[in-house]
CSV table of C-alpha atoms in Angstrom, one decimal:
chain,number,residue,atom,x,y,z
E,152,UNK,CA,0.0,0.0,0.0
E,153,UNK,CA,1.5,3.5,-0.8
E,154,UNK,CA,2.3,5.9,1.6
E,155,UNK,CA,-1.0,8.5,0.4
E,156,UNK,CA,-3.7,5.8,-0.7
E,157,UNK,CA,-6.8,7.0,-0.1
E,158,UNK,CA,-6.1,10.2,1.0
E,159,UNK,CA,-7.5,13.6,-0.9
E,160,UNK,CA,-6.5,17.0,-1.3
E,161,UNK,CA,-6.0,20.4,-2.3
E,162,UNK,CA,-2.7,21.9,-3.5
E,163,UNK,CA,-2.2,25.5,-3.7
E,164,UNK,CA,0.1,27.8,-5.8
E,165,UNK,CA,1.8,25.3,-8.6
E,166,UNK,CA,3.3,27.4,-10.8
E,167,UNK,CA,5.8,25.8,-13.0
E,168,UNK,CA,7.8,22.9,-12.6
E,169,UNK,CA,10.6,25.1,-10.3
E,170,UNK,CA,7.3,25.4,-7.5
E,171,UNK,CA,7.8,23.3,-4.3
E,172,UNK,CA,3.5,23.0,-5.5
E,173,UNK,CA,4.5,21.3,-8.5
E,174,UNK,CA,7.0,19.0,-7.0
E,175,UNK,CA,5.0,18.2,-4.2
E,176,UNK,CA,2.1,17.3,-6.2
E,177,UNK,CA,4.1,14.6,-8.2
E,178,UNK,CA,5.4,13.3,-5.1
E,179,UNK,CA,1.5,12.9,-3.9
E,180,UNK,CA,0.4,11.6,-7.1
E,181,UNK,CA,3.4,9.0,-6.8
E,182,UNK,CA,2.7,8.1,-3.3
E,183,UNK,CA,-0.9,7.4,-4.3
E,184,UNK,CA,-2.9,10.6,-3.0
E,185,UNK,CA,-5.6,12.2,-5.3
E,186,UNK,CA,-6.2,16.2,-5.5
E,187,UNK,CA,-7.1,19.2,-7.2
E,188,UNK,CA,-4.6,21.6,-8.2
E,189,UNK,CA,-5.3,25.6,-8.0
E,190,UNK,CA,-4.1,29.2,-8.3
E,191,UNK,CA,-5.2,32.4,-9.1
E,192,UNK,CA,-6.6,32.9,-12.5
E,193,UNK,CA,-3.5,35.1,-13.3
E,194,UNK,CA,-1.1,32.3,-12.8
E,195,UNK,CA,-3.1,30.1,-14.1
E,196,UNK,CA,-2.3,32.4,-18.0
E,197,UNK,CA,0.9,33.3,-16.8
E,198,UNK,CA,2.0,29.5,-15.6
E,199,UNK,CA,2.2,25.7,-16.7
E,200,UNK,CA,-0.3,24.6,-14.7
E,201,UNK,CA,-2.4,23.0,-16.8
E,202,UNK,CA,0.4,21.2,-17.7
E,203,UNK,CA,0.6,19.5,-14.3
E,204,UNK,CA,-2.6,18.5,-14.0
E,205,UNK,CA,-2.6,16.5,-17.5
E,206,UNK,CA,0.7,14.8,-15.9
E,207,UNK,CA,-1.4,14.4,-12.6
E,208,UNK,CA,-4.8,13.3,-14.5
E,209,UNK,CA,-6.6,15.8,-12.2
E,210,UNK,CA,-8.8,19.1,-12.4
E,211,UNK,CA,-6.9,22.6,-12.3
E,212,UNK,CA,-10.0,25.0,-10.5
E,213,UNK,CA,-9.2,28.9,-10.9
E,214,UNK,CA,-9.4,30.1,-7.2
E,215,UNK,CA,-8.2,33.4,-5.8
E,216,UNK,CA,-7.1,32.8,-2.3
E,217,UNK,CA,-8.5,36.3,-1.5
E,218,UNK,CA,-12.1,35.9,-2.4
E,219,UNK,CA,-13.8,33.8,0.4
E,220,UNK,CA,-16.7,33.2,-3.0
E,221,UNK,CA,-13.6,31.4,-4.9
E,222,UNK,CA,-12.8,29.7,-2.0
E,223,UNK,CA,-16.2,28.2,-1.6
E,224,UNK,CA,-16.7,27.3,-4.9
E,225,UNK,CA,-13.3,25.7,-5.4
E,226,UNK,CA,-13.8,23.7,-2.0
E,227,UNK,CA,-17.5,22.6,-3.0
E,228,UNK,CA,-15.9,21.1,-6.5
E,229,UNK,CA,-13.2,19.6,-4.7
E,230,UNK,CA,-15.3,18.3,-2.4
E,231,UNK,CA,-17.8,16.5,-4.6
E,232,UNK,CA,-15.0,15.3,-6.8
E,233,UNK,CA,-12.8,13.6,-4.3
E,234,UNK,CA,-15.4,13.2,-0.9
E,235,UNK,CA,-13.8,14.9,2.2
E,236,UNK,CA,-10.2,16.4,2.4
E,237,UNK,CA,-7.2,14.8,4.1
E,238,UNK,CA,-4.4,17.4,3.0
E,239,UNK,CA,-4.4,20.7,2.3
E,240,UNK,CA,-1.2,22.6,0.9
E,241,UNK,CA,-0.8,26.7,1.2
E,242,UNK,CA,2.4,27.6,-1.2
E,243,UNK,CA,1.0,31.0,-1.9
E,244,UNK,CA,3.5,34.3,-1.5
E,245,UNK,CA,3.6,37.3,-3.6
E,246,UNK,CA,4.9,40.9,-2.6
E,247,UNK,CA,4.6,44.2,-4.6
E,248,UNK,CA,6.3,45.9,-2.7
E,249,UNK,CA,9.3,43.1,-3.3
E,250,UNK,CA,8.7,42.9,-7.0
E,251,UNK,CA,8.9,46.5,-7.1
E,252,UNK,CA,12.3,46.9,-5.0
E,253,UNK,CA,10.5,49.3,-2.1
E,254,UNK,CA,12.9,49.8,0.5
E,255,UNK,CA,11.6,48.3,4.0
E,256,UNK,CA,11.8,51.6,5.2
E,257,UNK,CA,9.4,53.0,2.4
E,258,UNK,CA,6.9,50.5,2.1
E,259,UNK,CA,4.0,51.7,-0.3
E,260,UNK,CA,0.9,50.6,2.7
E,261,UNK,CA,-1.6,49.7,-0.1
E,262,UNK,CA,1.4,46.8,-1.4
E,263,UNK,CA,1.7,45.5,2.2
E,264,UNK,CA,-1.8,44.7,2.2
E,265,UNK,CA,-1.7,43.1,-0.8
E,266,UNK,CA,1.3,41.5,0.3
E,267,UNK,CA,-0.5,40.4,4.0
E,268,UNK,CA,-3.6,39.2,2.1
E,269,UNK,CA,-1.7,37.3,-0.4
E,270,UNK,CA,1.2,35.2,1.7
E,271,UNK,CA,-0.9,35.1,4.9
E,272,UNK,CA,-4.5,36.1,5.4
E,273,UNK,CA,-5.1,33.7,2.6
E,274,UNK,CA,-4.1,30.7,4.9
E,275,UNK,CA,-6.8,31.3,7.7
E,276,UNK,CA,-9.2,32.0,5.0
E,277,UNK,CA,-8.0,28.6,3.3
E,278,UNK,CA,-8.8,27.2,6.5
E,279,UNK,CA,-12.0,29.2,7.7
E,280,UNK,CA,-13.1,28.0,4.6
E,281,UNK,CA,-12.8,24.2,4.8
E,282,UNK,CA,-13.4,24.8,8.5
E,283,UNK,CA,-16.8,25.9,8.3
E,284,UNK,CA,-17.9,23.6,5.4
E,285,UNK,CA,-16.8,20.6,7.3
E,286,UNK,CA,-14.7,19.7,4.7
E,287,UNK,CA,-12.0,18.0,6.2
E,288,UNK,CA,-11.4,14.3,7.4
E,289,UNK,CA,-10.2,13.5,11.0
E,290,UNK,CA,-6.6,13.6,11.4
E,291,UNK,CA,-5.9,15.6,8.2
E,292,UNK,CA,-2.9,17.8,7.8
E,293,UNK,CA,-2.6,21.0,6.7
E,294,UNK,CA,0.9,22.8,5.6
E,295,UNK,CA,1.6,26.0,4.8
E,296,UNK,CA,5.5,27.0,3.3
E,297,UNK,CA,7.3,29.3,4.7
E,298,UNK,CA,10.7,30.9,5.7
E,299,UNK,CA,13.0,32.0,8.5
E,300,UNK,CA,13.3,35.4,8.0
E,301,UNK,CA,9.8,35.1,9.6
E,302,UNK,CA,11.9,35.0,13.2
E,303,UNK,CA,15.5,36.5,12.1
E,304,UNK,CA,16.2,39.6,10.3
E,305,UNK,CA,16.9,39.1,6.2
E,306,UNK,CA,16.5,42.9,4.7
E,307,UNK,CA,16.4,42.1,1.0
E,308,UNK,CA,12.8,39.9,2.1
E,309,UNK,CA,11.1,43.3,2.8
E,310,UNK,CA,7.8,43.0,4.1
E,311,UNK,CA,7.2,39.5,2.8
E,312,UNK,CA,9.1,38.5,6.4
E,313,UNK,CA,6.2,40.0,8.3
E,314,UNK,CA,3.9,37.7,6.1
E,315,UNK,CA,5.3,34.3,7.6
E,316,UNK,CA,5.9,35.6,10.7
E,317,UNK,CA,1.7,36.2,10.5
E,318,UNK,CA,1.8,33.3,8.6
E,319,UNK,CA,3.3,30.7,11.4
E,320,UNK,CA,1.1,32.5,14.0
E,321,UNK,CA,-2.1,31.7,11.7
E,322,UNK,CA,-1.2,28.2,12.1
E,323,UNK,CA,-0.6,28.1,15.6
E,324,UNK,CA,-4.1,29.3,16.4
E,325,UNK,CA,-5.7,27.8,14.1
E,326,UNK,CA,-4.1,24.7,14.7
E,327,UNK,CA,-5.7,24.4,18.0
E,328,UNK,CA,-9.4,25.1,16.8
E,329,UNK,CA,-9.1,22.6,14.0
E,330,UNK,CA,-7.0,19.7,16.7
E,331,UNK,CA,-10.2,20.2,18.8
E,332,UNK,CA,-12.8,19.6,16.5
E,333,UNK,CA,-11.8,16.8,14.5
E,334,UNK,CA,-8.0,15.7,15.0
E,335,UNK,CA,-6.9,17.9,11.7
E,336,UNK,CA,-3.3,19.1,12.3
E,337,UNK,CA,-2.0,22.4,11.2
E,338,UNK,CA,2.0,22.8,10.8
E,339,UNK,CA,4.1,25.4,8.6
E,340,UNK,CA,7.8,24.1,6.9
E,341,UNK,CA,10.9,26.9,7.1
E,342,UNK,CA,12.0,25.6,3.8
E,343,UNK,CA,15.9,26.9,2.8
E,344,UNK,CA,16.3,29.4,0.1
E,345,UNK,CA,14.8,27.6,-3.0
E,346,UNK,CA,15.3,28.9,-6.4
E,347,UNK,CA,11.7,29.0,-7.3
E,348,UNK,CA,10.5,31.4,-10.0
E,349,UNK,CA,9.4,33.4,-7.1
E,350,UNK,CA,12.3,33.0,-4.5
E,351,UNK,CA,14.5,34.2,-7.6
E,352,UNK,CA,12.8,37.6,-8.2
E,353,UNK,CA,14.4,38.7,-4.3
E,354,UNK,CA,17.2,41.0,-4.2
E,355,UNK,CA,20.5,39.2,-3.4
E,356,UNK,CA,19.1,35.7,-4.3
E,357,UNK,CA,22.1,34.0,-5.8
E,358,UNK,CA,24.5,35.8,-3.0
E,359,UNK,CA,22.0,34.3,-0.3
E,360,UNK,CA,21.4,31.3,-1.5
E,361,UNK,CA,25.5,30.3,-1.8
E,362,UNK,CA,25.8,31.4,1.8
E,363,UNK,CA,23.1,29.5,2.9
E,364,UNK,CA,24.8,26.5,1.5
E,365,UNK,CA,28.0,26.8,3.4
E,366,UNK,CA,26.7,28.0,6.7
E,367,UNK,CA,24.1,24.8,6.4
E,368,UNK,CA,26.0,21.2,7.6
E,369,UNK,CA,23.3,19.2,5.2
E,370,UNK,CA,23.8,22.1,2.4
E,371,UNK,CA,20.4,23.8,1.3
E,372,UNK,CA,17.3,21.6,1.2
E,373,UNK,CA,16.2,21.2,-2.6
E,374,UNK,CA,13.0,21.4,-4.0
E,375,UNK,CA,12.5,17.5,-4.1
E,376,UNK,CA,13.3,17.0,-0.7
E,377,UNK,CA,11.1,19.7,0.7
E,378,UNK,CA,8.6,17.9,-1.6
E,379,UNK,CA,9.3,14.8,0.5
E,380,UNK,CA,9.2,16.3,3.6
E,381,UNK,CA,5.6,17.4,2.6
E,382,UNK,CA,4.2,13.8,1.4
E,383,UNK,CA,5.8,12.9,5.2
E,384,UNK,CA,3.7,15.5,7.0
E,385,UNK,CA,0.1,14.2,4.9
E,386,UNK,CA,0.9,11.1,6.2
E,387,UNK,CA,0.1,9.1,8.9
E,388,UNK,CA,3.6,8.6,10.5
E,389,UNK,CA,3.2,12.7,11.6
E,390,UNK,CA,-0.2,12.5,13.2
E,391,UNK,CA,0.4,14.0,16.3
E,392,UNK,CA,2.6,17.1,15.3
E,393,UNK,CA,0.5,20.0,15.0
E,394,UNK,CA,1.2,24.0,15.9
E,395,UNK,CA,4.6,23.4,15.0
E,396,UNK,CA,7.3,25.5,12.7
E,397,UNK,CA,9.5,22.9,10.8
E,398,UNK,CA,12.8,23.9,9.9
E,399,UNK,CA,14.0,22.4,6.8
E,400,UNK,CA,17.1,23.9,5.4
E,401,UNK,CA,19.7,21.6,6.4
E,402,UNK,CA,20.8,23.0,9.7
E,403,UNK,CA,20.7,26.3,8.8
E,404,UNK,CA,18.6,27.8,11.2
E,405,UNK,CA,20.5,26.3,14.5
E,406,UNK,CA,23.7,27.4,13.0
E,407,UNK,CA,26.0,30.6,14.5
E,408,UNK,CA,28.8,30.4,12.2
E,409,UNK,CA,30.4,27.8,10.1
E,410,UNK,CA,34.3,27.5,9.5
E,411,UNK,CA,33.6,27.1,5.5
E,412,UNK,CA,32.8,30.7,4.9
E,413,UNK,CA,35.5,32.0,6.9
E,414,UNK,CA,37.9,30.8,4.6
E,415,UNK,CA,39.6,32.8,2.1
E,416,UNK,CA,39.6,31.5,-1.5
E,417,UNK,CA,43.5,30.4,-1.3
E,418,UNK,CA,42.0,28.0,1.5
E,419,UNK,CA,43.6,29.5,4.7
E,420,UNK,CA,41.2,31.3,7.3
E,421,UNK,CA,41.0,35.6,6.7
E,422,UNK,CA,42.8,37.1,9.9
């Protein structure tokens, strides 16, 4: 018996085939789960999405994360198509004031709303959504990506920090509604730098992403292994973790300094 069989879902935010989404839904659709694949109507032109769900044999639904009326709709036909939900995944982030290179210190208010409503808001009303509608199985699992500037200081992430820092406290609280009414757990995954179409599009990227590598004693998680990590978390070997942040980024996060980027390029350590 695979590892998913029998289990139903909801994915969230595939874009192209660089998206921890898109890898994470292969990985499902290997490990025998069944789903529906969605994102906002814009990605679904700008994207490959379709293409995913022909390699998936499932329905793409057009959903804006923001509009509680998508939401319903896109739960109802998910719903009906597969019976009740065991997994849910949240890989939605987007900020304009990011794409647009606004300094931290001049935030435009009306982007960090955007950016807020987009990267975080969107997971409770994710879960509001299948909360009220009863649409999810005891001893689900719900997942929601995110990143560690959310609790240390990364200025080139701008405002999108204060997204999963709301983002991780979303799922703590509602983690605890959802444990108490029907066994569903609620986690988020501190994934390491990826080079996702949108991870790229940060300032400092490529600079960030090498020092992640060395300062990390595993070396940055990749795209498929964070796509492993999520199959593990729908499963039933992670039933009872739930209100938890998940760092994986190869021991990254518990690191101070590592000798490796001390060194100088002739090999010897800088004075």
């Amino acid at each position: 018996m695979k590892l998913l069989e029998g289990k139903k879902g909801i994915i969230f935010g595939a874009l192209d085939d660089k998206s921890i989404a898109w890898r994470t839904a292969l990985k499902v659709k290997e490990a025998g789960g069944e789903f529906t694949l969605t994102n906002a109507p814009v990605a679904l032109r700008m994207g490959k999405i379709k293409e995913l769900g022909e390699l998936c044999n499932t329905e793409v639904i057009a959903a804006d994360a923001t509009n509680m009326e998508d939401l319903q709709k896109l739960f109802e036909q998910s719903v009906e198509q597969l019976g009740k939900l065991d997994f849910i995944l949240h890989s939605i982030g987007m900020s304009p004031n990011v794409r647009k290179k606004r300094a931290y210190t001049d935030l435009n208010y009306d982007y960090l709303h955007k950016t807020l409503d987009i990267s975080a808001f969107s997971f409770h009303r994710v879960m509001q959504t299948a909360y009220k509608m009863d649409a999810m199985n005891d001893w689900g699992s719900i997942l929601g990506l995110s990143y560690i500037a959310a609790q240390r200081s990364f200025p080139d992430y701008g405002d999108m920090a204060d997204a999963k820092a709301t983002l991780e406290s979303i799922a703590r609280s509602f983690g605890y509604y959802f444990g108490t009414k029907n066994n569903v757990r609620v986690n988020t995954i501190s994934q390491s730098p990826t080079p996702t179409t949108a991870g790229s599009g940060v300032k400092g990227f490529d600079e960030f992403f090498g020092y992640a590598e060395k300062m990390s004693p595993l070396g940055n998680a990749d795209v498929e292994s964070c796509a492993d990590f999520c199959v593990m978390m729908f499963s039933d070997y992670t039933r009872m973790m739930t209100m938890q942040n998940l760092y994986h980024d190869g021991g990254f996060s518990n690191m101070g300094m590592n000798p490796a980027l001390l060194m100088s390029d002739n090999g010897k350590s800088e004075s």
